Coordinates of C-alpha atoms in Angstrom, one line a residue:
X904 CA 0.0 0.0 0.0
X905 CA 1.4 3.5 -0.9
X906 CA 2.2 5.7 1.4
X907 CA 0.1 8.7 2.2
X908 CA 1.6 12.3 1.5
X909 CA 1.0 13.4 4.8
X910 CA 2.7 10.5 6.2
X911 CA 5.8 11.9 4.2
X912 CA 5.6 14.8 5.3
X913 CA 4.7 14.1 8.8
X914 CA 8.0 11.7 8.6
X915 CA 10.5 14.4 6.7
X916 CA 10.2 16.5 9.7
X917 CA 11.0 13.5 12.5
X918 CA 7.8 13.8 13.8
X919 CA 6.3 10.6 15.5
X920 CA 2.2 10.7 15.3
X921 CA 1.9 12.1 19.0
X922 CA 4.6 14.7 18.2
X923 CA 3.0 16.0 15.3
X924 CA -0.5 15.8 16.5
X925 CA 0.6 18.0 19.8
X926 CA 2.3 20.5 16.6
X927 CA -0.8 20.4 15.2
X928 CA -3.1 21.1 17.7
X929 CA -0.7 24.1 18.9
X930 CA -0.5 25.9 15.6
X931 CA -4.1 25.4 15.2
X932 CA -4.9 27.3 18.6
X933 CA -2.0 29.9 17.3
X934 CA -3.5 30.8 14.2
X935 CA -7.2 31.5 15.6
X936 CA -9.1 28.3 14.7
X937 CA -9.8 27.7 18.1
X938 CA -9.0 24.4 20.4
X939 CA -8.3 21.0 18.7
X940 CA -7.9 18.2 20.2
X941 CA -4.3 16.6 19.9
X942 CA -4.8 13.1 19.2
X943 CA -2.5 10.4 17.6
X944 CA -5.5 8.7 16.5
X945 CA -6.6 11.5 14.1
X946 CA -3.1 11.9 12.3
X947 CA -3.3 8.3 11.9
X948 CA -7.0 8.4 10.2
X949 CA -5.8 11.0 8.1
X950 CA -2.8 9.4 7.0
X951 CA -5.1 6.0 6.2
X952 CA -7.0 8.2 4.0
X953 CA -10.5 6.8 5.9
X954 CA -11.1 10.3 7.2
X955 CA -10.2 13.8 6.1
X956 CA -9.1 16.4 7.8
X957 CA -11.8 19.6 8.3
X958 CA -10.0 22.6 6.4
X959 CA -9.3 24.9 9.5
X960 CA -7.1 21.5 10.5
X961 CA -5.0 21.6 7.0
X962 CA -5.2 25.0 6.9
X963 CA -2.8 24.6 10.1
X964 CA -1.0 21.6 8.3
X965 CA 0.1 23.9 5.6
X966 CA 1.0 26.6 7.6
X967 CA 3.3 24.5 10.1
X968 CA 4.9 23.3 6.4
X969 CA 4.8 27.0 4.7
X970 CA 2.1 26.3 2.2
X971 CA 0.2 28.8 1.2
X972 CA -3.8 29.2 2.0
X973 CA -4.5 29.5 -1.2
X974 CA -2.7 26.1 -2.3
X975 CA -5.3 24.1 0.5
X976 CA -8.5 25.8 -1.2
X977 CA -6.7 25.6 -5.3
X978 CA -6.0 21.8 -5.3
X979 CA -8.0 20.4 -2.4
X980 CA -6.8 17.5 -0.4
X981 CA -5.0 15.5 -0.7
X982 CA -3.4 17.1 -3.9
X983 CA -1.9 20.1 -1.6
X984 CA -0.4 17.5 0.1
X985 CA 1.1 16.3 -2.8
X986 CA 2.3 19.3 -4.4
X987 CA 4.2 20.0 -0.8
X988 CA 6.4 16.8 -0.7
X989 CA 7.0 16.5 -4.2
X990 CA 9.8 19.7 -4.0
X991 CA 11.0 18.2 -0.1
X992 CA 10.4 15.0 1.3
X993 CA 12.9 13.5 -2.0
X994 CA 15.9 15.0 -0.9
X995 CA 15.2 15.8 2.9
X996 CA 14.2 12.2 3.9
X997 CA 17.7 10.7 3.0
X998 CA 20.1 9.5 5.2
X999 CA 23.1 11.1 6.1
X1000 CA 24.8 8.3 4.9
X1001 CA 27.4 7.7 2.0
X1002 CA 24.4 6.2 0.2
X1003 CA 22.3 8.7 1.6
X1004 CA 24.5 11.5 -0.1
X1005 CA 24.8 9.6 -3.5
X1006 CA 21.3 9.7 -3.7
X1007 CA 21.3 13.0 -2.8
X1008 CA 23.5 13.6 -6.1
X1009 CA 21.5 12.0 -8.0
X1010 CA 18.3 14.1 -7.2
X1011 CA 20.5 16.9 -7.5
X1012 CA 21.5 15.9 -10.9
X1013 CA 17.4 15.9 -12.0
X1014 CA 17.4 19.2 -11.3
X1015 CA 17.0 21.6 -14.5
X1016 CA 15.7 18.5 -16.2
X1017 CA 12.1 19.0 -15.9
X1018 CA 9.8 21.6 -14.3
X1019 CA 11.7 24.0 -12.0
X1020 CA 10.7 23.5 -8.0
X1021 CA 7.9 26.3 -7.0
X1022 CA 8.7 26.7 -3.1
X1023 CA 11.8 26.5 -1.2
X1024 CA 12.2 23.2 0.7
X1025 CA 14.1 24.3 4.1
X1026 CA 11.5 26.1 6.2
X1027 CA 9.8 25.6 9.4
X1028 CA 10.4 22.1 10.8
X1029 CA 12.2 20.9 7.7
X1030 CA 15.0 23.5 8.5
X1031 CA 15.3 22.9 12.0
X1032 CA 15.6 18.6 11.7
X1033 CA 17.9 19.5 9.0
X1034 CA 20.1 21.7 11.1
X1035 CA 20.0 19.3 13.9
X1036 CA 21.0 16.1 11.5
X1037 CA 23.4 18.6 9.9
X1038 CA 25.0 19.1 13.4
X1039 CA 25.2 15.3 14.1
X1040 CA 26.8 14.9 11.0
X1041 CA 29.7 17.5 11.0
X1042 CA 30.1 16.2 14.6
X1043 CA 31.0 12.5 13.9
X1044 CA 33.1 14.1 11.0
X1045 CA 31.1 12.2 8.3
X1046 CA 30.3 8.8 7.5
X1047 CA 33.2 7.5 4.9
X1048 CA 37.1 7.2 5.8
X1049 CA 40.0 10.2 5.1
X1050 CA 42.0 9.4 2.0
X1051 CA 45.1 8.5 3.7
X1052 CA 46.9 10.0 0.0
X1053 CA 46.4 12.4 -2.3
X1054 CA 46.5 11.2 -6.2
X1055 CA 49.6 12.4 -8.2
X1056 CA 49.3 16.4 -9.1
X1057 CA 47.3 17.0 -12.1
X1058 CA 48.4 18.1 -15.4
X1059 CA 48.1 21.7 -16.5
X1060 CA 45.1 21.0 -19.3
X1061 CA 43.0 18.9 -18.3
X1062 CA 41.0 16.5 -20.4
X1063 CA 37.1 17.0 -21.8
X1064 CA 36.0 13.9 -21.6
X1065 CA 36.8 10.8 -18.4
X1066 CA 39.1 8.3 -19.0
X1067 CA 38.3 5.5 -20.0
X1068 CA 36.3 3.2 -17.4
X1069 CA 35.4 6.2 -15.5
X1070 CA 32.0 5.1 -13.9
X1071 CA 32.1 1.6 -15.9
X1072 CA 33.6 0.1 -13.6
X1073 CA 33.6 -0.9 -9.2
X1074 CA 36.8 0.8 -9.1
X1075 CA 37.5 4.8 -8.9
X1076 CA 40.9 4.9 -9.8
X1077 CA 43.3 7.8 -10.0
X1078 CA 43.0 8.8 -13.4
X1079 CA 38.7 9.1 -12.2
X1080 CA 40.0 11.5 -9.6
X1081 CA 42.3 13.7 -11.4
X1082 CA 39.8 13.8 -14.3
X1083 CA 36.9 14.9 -12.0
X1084 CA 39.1 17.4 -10.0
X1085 CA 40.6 18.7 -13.2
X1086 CA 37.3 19.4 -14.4
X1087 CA 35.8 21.3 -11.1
X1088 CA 38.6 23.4 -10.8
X1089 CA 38.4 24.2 -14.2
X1090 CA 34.4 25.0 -14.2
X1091 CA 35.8 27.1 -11.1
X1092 CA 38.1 28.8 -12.8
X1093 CA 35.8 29.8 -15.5
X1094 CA 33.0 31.0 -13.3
X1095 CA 34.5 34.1 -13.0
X1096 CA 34.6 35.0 -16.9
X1097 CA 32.1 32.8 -18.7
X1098 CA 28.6 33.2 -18.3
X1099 CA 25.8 31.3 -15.9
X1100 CA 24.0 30.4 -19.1
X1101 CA 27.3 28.3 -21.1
X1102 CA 28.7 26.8 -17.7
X1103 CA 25.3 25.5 -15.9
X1104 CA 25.1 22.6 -18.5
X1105 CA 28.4 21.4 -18.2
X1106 CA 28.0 21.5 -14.3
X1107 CA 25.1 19.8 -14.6
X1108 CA 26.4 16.7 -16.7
X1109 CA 29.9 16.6 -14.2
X1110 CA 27.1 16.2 -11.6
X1111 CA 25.6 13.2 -12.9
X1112 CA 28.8 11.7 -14.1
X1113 CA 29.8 12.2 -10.4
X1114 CA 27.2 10.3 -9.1
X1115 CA 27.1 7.7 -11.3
X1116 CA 30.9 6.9 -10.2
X1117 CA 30.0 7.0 -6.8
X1118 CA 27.5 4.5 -7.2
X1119 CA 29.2 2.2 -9.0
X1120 CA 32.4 2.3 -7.3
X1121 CA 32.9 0.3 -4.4
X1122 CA 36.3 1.5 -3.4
X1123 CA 36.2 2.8 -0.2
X1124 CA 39.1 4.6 -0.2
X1125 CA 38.3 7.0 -3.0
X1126 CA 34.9 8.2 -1.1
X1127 CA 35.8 11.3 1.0
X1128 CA 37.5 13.1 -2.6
X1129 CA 35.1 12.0 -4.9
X1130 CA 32.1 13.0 -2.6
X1131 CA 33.8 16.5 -1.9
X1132 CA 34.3 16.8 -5.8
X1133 CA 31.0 16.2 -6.0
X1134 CA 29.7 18.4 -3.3
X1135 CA 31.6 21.6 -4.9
X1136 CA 30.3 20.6 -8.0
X1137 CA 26.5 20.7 -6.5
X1138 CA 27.9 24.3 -5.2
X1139 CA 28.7 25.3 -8.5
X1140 CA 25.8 24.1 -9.8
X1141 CA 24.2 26.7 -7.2
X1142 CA 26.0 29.4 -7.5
X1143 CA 24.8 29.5 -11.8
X1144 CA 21.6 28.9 -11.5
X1145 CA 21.4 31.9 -9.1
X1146 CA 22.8 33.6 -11.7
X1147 CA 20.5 32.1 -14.2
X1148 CA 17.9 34.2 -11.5
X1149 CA 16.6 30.6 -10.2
X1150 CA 17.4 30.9 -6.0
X1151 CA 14.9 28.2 -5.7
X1152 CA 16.5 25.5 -7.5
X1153 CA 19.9 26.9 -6.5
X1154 CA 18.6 26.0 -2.6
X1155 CA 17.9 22.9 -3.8
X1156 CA 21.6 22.8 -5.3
X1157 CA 22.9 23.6 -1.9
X1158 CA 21.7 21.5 -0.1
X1159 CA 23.0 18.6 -2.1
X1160 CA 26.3 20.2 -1.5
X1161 CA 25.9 20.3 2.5
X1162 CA 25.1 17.0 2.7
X1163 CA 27.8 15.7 0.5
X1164 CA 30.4 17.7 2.2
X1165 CA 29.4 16.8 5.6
X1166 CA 28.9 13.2 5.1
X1167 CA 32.8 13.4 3.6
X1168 CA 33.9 15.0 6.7
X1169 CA 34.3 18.6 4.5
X1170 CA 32.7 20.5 7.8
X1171 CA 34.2 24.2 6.6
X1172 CA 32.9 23.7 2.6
X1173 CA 30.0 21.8 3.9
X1174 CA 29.2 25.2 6.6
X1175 CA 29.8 27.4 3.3
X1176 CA 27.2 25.4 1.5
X1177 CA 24.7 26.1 4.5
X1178 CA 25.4 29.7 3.9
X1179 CA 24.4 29.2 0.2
X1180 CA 21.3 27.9 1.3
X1181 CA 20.4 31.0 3.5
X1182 CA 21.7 33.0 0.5
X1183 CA 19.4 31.6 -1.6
X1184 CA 16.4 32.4 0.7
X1185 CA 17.4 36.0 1.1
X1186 CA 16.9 35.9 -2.8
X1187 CA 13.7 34.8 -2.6
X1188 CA 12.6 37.4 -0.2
X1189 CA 12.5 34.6 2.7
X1190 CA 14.7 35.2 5.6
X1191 CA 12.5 33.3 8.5
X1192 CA 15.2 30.7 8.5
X1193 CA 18.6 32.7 7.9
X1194 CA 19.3 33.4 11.3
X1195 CA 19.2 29.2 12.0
X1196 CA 20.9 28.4 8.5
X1197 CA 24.0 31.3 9.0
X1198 CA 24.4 30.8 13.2
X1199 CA 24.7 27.1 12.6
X1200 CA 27.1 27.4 9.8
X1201 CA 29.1 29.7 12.1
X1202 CA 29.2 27.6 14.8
X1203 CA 31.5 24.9 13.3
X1204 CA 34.1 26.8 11.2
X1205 CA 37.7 27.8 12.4
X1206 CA 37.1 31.6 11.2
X1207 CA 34.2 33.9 10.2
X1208 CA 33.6 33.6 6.0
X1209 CA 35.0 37.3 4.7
X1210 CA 32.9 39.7 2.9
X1211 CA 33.2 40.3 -1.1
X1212 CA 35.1 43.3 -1.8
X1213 CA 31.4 44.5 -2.2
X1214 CA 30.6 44.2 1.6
X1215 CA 27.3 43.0 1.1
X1216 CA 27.3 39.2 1.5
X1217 CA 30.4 36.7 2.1
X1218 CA 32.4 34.8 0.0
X1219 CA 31.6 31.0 -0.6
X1220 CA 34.4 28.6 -1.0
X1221 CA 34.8 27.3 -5.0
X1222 CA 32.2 30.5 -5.8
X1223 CA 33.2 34.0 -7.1
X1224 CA 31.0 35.9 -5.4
X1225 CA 31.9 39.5 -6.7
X1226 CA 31.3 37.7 -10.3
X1227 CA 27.1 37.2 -9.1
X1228 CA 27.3 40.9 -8.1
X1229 CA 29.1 42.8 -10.8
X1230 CA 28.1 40.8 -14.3
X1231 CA 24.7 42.3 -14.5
X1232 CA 24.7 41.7 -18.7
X1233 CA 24.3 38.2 -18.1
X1234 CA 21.5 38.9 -15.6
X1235 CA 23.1 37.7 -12.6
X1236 CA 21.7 39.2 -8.9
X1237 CA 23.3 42.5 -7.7
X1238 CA 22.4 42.9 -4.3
X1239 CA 22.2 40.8 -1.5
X1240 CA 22.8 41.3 2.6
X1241 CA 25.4 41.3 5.2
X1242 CA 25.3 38.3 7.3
X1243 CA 26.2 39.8 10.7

């Protein structure tokens, strides 16, 4: 039997049926709609789809998971419902595992291939479990082993395409690595000259390439470079769809890069990707959850992130941020705020 949207979405925030129920019940009594009681047994009808909950009830539902009034009364239940986890319960549900963070990749790779997301997904109770398995994470210094050495230096040009048996095979090799790091710092490199528009699509097919390695490699030892390759490429990815004007799937972009970097033990990229995540919702005109998303990223790096040479918001690792703010013929943002 499938399961019910709500359940998803009850689940993508950690909440157990009493838990959400007492959430539930609160919010409803916050917003006006009077007392309700806060019973397990309802969330559970609900989720069974025997009952339906009265529309003051998912009126509360969508607020507690910032979707909009209009939404509950447009599509009806439990459509809303639907539309709400398509964009969050994906990518926020996954475990902050190695496998967790490949899949992770792989959703992230999807993005720009199909209908753009409509909402950001980190608000309300989704930001704050995120932040807390975020924390966990960057605690236990990631899930997958240190490379214990570096691959050879790389050669000045590197080449366009893998070598061959990239991904074909259950082994990640050196020449993989040197290929794939080759290639982000090159895409890196070019950021800062080469417009959102050109660059995005390569990113975007490094991305996938990325994860498909990851998934078919089992070798162990290549798994903390090849996720933090990954992860800056994920950041990339962000940082040129924001200048494509798309913050929403750039949030989406950033997130795949936290998780990747933290699940390879890359706490200070992984704590700049967090920052792209609250830069993103700035963007968007969204700052409920900036305060969390910047304080916590903060919290776990050696030295405050500097400011652009514009002073108006810092510099990401792998991300020319004075190149968003001063390439305005290729439509990319010129404002933003100072995280203080």
């Amino acid at each position: 039997m499938a399961k019910h949207p709500l359940a998803s979405l009850r689940e993508s925030i950690g909440a157990s049926h009493p838990s959400y129920a007492r959430l539930l019940a609160d919010t409803h009594e916050k917003l006006g709609y009077g007392h309700m009681a806060a019973r397990r047994e309802k969330v559970s009808r609900w989720e069974s789809g025997r009952t339906v909950p009265e529309l003051t009830a998912q009126l509360a539902i969508a607020h507690l998971h910032r979707v909009p009034a209009r939404e509950v009364t447009r599509l009806g239940w439990p459509a809303w419902v639907e539309s709400a986890t398509e964009d969050t319960t994906g990518l926020l549900a996954l475990p902050w595992t190695r496998a967790g963070a490949t899949d992770a990749l792989h959703e992230g790779s999807r993005l720009g291939s199909g209908a753009a997301p409509r909402r950001l997904a980190l608000t309300g109770p989704f930001a704050r479990t995120f932040v807390e398995q975020w924390r966990a994470t960057v605690a236990d210094g990631g899930s997958v082993p240190a490379r214990k050495e570096r691959p050879p230096v790389l050669p000045a040009s590197p080449p366009s395409s893998p070598p061959t048996g990239a991904g074909s095979g259950r082994h990640a090799g050196t020449d993989s690595l040197n290929w794939a790091r080759a290639r982000v710092e090159s895409l890196e490199t070019m950021a800062g000259t080469v417009g959102p528009d050109i660059l995005y699509p390569a990113a975007r097919s490094d991305l996938s390439l990325l994860a498909t390695v990851l998934s078919a490699a089992d070798d162990r030892a290549s798994d903390t470079e090849l996720l933090s390759l990954a992860a800056r490429t994920a950041s990339l990815c962000a940082g040129l769809t924001i200048g494509l004007g798309d913050s929403v799937t750039a949030e989406r972009y950033y997130l795949v890069a936290a998780r990747t970097a933290a699940v390879a033990g890359q706490r200070e990229l992984s704590a700049a990707c967090l920052r792209g995540v609250a830069y993103s919702h700035l963007l968007k005109g969204e700052s409920s959850e900036v305060v969390l998303l910047v304080d916590t990223a903060l919290s776990v790096v050696s030295t405050r992130p500097s400011l652009s040479t514009s002073g108006k918001f810092p510099t990401l690792p792998f991300l020319p941020v004075e190149a968003l703010v001063e390439r305005p013929q290729y439509g990319w943002p010129k404002g933003g705020e100072r995280y203080a």
